[in-house]
Coordinates of C-alpha atoms in Angstrom, one line a residue:
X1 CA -324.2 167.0 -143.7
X2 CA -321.1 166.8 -141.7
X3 CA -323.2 167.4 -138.2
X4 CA -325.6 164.9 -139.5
X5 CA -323.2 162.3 -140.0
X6 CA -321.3 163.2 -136.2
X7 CA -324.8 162.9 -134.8
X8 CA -324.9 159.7 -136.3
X9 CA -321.8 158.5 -134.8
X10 CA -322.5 159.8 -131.6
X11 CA -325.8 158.2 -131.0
X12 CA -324.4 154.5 -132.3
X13 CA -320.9 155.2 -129.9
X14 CA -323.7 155.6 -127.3
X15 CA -325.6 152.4 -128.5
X16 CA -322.2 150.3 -128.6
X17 CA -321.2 151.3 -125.0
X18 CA -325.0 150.6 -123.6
X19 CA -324.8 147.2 -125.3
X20 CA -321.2 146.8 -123.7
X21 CA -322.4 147.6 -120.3
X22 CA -325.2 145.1 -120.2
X23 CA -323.4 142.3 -121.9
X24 CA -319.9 142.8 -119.8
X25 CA -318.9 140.1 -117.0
X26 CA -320.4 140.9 -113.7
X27 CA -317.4 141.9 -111.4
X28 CA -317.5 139.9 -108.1
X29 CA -319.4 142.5 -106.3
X30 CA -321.6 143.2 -109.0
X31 CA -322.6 139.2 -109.2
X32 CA -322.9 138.6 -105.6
X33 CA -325.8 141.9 -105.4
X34 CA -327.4 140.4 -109.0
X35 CA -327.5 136.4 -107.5
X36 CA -329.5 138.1 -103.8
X37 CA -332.2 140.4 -106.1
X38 CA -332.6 136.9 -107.8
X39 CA -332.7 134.3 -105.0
X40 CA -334.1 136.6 -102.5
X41 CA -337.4 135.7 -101.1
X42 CA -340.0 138.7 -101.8
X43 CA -342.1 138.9 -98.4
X44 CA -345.6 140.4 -98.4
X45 CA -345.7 143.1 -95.8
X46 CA -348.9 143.4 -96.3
X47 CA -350.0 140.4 -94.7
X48 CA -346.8 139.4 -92.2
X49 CA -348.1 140.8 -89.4
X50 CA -351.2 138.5 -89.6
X51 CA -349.4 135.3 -90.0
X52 CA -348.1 135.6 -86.6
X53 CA -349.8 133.5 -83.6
X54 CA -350.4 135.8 -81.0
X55 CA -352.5 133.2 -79.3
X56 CA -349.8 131.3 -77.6
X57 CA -347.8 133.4 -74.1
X58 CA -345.5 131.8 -72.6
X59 CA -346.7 131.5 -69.1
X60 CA -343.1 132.2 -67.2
X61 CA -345.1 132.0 -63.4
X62 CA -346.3 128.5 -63.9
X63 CA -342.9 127.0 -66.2
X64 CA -342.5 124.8 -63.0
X65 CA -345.3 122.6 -63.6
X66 CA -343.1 121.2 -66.7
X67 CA -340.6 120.0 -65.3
X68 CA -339.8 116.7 -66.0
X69 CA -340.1 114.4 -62.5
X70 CA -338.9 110.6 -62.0
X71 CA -341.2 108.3 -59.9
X72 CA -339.7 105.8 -57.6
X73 CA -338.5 102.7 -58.6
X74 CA -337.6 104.3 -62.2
X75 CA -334.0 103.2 -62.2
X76 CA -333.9 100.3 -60.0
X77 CA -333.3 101.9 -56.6
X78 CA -335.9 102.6 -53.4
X79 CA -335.5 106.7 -53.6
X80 CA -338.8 107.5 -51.2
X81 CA -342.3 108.1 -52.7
X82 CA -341.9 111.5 -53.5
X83 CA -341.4 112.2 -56.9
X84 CA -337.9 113.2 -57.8
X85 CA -337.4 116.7 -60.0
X86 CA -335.3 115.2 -62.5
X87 CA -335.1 118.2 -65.0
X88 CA -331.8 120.3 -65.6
X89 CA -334.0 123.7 -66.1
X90 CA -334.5 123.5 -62.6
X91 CA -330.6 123.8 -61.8
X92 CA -328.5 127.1 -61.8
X93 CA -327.8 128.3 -65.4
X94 CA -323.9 127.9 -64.8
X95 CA -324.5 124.5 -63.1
X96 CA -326.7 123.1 -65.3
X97 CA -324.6 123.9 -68.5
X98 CA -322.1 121.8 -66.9
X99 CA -323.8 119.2 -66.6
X100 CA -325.0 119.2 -70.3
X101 CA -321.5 119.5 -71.4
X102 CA -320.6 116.5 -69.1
X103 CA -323.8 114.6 -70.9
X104 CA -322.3 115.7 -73.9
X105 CA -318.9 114.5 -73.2
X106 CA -319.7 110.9 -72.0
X107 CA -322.1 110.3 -74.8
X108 CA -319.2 111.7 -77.1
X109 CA -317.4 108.3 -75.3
X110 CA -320.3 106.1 -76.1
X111 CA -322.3 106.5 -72.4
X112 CA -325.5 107.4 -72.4
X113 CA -326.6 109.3 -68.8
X114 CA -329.9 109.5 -67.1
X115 CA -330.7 112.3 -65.0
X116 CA -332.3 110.9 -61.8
X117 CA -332.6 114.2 -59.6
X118 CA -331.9 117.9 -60.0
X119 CA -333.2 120.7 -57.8
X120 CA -334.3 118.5 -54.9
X121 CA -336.9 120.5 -51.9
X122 CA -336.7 120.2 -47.9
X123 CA -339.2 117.8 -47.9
X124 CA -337.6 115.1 -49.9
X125 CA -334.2 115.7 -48.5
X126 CA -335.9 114.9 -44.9
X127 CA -337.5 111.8 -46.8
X128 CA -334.0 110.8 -47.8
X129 CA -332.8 111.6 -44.1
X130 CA -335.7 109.4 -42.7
X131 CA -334.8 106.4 -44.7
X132 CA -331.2 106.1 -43.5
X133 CA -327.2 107.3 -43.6
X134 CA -326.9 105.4 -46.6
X135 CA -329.0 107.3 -47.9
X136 CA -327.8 111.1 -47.1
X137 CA -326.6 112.6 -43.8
X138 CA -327.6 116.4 -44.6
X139 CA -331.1 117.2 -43.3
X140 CA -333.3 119.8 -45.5
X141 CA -331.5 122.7 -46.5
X142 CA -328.1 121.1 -45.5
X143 CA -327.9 120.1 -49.1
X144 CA -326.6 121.5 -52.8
X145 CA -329.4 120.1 -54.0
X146 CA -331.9 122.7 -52.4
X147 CA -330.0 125.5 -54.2
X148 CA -330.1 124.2 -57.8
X149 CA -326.2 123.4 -57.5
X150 CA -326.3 119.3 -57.2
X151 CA -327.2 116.9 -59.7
X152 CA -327.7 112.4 -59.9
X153 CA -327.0 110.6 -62.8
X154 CA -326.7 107.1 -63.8
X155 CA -325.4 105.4 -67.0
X156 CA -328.1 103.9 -68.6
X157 CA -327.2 100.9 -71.1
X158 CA -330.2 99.0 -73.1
X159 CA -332.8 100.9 -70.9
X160 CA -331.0 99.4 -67.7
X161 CA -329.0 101.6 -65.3
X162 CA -325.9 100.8 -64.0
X163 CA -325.2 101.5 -60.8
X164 CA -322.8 99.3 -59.8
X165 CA -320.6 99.4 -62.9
X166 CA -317.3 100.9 -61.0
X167 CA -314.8 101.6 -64.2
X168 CA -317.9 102.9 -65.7
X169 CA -318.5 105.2 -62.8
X170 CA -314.5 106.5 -62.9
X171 CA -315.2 107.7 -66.2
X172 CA -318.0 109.7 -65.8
X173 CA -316.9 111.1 -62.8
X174 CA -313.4 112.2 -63.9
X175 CA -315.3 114.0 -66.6
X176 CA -316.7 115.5 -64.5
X177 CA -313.7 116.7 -62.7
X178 CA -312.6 118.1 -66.1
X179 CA -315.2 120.4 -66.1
X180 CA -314.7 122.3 -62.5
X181 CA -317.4 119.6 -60.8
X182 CA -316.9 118.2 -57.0
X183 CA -318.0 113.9 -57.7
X184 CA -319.0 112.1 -54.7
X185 CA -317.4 109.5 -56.4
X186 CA -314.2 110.6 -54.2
X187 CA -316.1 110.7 -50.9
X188 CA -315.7 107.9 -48.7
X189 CA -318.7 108.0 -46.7
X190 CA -321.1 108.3 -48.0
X191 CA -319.7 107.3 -51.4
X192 CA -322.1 108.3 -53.7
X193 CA -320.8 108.3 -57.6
X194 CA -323.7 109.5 -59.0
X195 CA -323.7 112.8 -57.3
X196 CA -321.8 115.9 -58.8
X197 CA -322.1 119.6 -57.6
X198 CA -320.3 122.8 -58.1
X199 CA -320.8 126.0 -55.4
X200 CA -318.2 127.9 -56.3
X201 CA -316.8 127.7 -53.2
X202 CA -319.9 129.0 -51.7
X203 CA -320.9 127.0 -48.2
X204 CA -324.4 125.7 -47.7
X205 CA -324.8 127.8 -44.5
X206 CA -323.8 130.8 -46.8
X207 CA -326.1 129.2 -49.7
X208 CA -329.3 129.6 -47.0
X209 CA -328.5 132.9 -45.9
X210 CA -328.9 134.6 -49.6
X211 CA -325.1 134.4 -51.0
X212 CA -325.8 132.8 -54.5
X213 CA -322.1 131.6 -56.3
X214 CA -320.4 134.2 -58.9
X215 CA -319.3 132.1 -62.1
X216 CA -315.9 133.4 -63.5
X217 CA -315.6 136.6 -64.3
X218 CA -314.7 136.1 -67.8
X219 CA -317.9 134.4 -68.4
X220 CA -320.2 137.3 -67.2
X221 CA -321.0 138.1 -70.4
X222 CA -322.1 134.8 -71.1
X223 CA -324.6 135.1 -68.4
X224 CA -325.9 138.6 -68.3
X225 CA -329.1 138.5 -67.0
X226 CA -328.2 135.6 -64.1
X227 CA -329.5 137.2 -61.1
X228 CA -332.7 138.0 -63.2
X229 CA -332.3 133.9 -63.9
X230 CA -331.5 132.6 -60.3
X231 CA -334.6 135.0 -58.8
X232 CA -337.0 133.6 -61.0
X233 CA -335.8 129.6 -60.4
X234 CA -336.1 130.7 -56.6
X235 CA -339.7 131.4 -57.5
X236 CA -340.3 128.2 -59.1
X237 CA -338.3 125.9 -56.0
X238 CA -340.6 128.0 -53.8
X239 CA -343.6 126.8 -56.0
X240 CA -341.9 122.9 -55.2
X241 CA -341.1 123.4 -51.7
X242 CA -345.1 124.3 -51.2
X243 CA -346.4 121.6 -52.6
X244 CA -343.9 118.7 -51.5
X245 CA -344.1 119.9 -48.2
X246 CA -348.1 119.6 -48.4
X247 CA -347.8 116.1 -49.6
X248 CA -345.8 115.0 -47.2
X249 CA -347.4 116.4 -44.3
X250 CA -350.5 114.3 -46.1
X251 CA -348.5 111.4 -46.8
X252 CA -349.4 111.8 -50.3
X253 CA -346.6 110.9 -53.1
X254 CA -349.0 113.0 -55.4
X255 CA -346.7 115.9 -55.6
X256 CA -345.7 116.7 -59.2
X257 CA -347.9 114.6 -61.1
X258 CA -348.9 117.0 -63.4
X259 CA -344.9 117.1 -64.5
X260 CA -343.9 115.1 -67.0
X261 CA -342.7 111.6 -66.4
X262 CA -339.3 110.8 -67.6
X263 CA -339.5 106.7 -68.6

């Protein structure tokens, strides 16, 4: 009797402490586990690998062809009749996430910018050459432009750009400054405010002969895989010079219409 009634006990102690356990309040940990078995999304393995498009490769040779061009006349201004590469994927990496941070930082001050020309070939910088010194004064090659390192801009305000707006212009370019950028809003002749570079102290005789900038070294692991990056846009300028040089030699302005117009 006495072992039956110490069985009893035991098995309704156990009972208690079972009922304890599951009615308890969940300690932090324990909730946080409880609310992701409940929330989580269940995924069917089964069928994952299926749902993905395999259709669609990125084709990395021919990435050129995108880039965004501006035609002649688009801003207000006689620029030649060869389309201008107005697209900042054509700049290098460093470079060109300057200039997105100076976009950034003027629109942040209500001024909206237009980018009128990026990566610029041989044959447009001897168009520009041909059509005057107010123009440009480098020949082709002589320029940042050719090595992805040069960028023009122009405030745009109701769809009309402002070239002429000079307090506007000191704005943007000091900016600029801010940011490590050389403005040719300093230069005297020609003074050209809508031009901003950066070389890192590179020349443009050392720029043709191979020697590509180093950005600061304690951004290198921001950029990891640059010279992978810089080889690849020297592909795509190749790809540029090829066919504006064809069209000019025609007399064509043809070259890069299968970019994408920027209005």
């Amino acid at each position: 009797m006495r072992l039956k009634t110490m069985a009893l006990l035991l098995l309704s102690s156990l009972a208690i402490h079972s009922f304890a356990q599951k009615n308890r309040p969940f300690s932090k940990g324990e909730h946080y586990l409880s609310s992701l078995l409940d929330n989580s999304i269940v995924f069917d393995t089964a069928n994952l690998v299926s749902g993905i498009n395999h259709s669609r490769v990125w084709d990395t040779e021919n990435a050129w062809r995108s880039w965004n061009i501006v035609e002649n006349f688009t801003y207000g201004k006689d620029r030649g009749s060869l389309p201008m590469i107005a697209d900042l994927n054509s700049l290098h990496p460093y470079f060109r996430d300057k200039i997105v941070e100076l976009i950034r930082v003027c629109k942040a001050q209500g001024i909206e910018l237009a980018v009128v020309e990026s990566f610029r070939t041989h044959a447009k910088q001897a168009e520009y050459f041909g059509m005057g010194r107010k123009y440009t004064r480098s020949k082709g090659g002589k320029s940042k432009h050719q090595y992805g390192l040069a960028v023009d801009v122009v405030p745009v305000v109701n769809s009309i750009a402002l070239w002429d707006d000079q307090v506007l212009w000191k704005k943007i370019g000091v900016a600029g400054e801010r940011l490590g950028l050389r403005w040719g809003g300093r230069w005297r002749s020609p003074y050209d405010p809508a031009h901003f570079e950066w070389s890192g102290g590179i020349t443009t005789y050392e720029l043709a002969n191979g020697i590509q900038p180093r950005v600061p070294a304690s951004l290198a692991n921001v950029y990891p895989c640059l010279g992978e990056e810089v080889e690849r846009l020297q592909k795509y300028w190749d790809a540029w010079e090829t066919e504006q040089a064809v069209s000019a030699r025609n007399g064509s302005p043809e070259t890069g219409m299968h970019g994408a117009v920027k209005p």
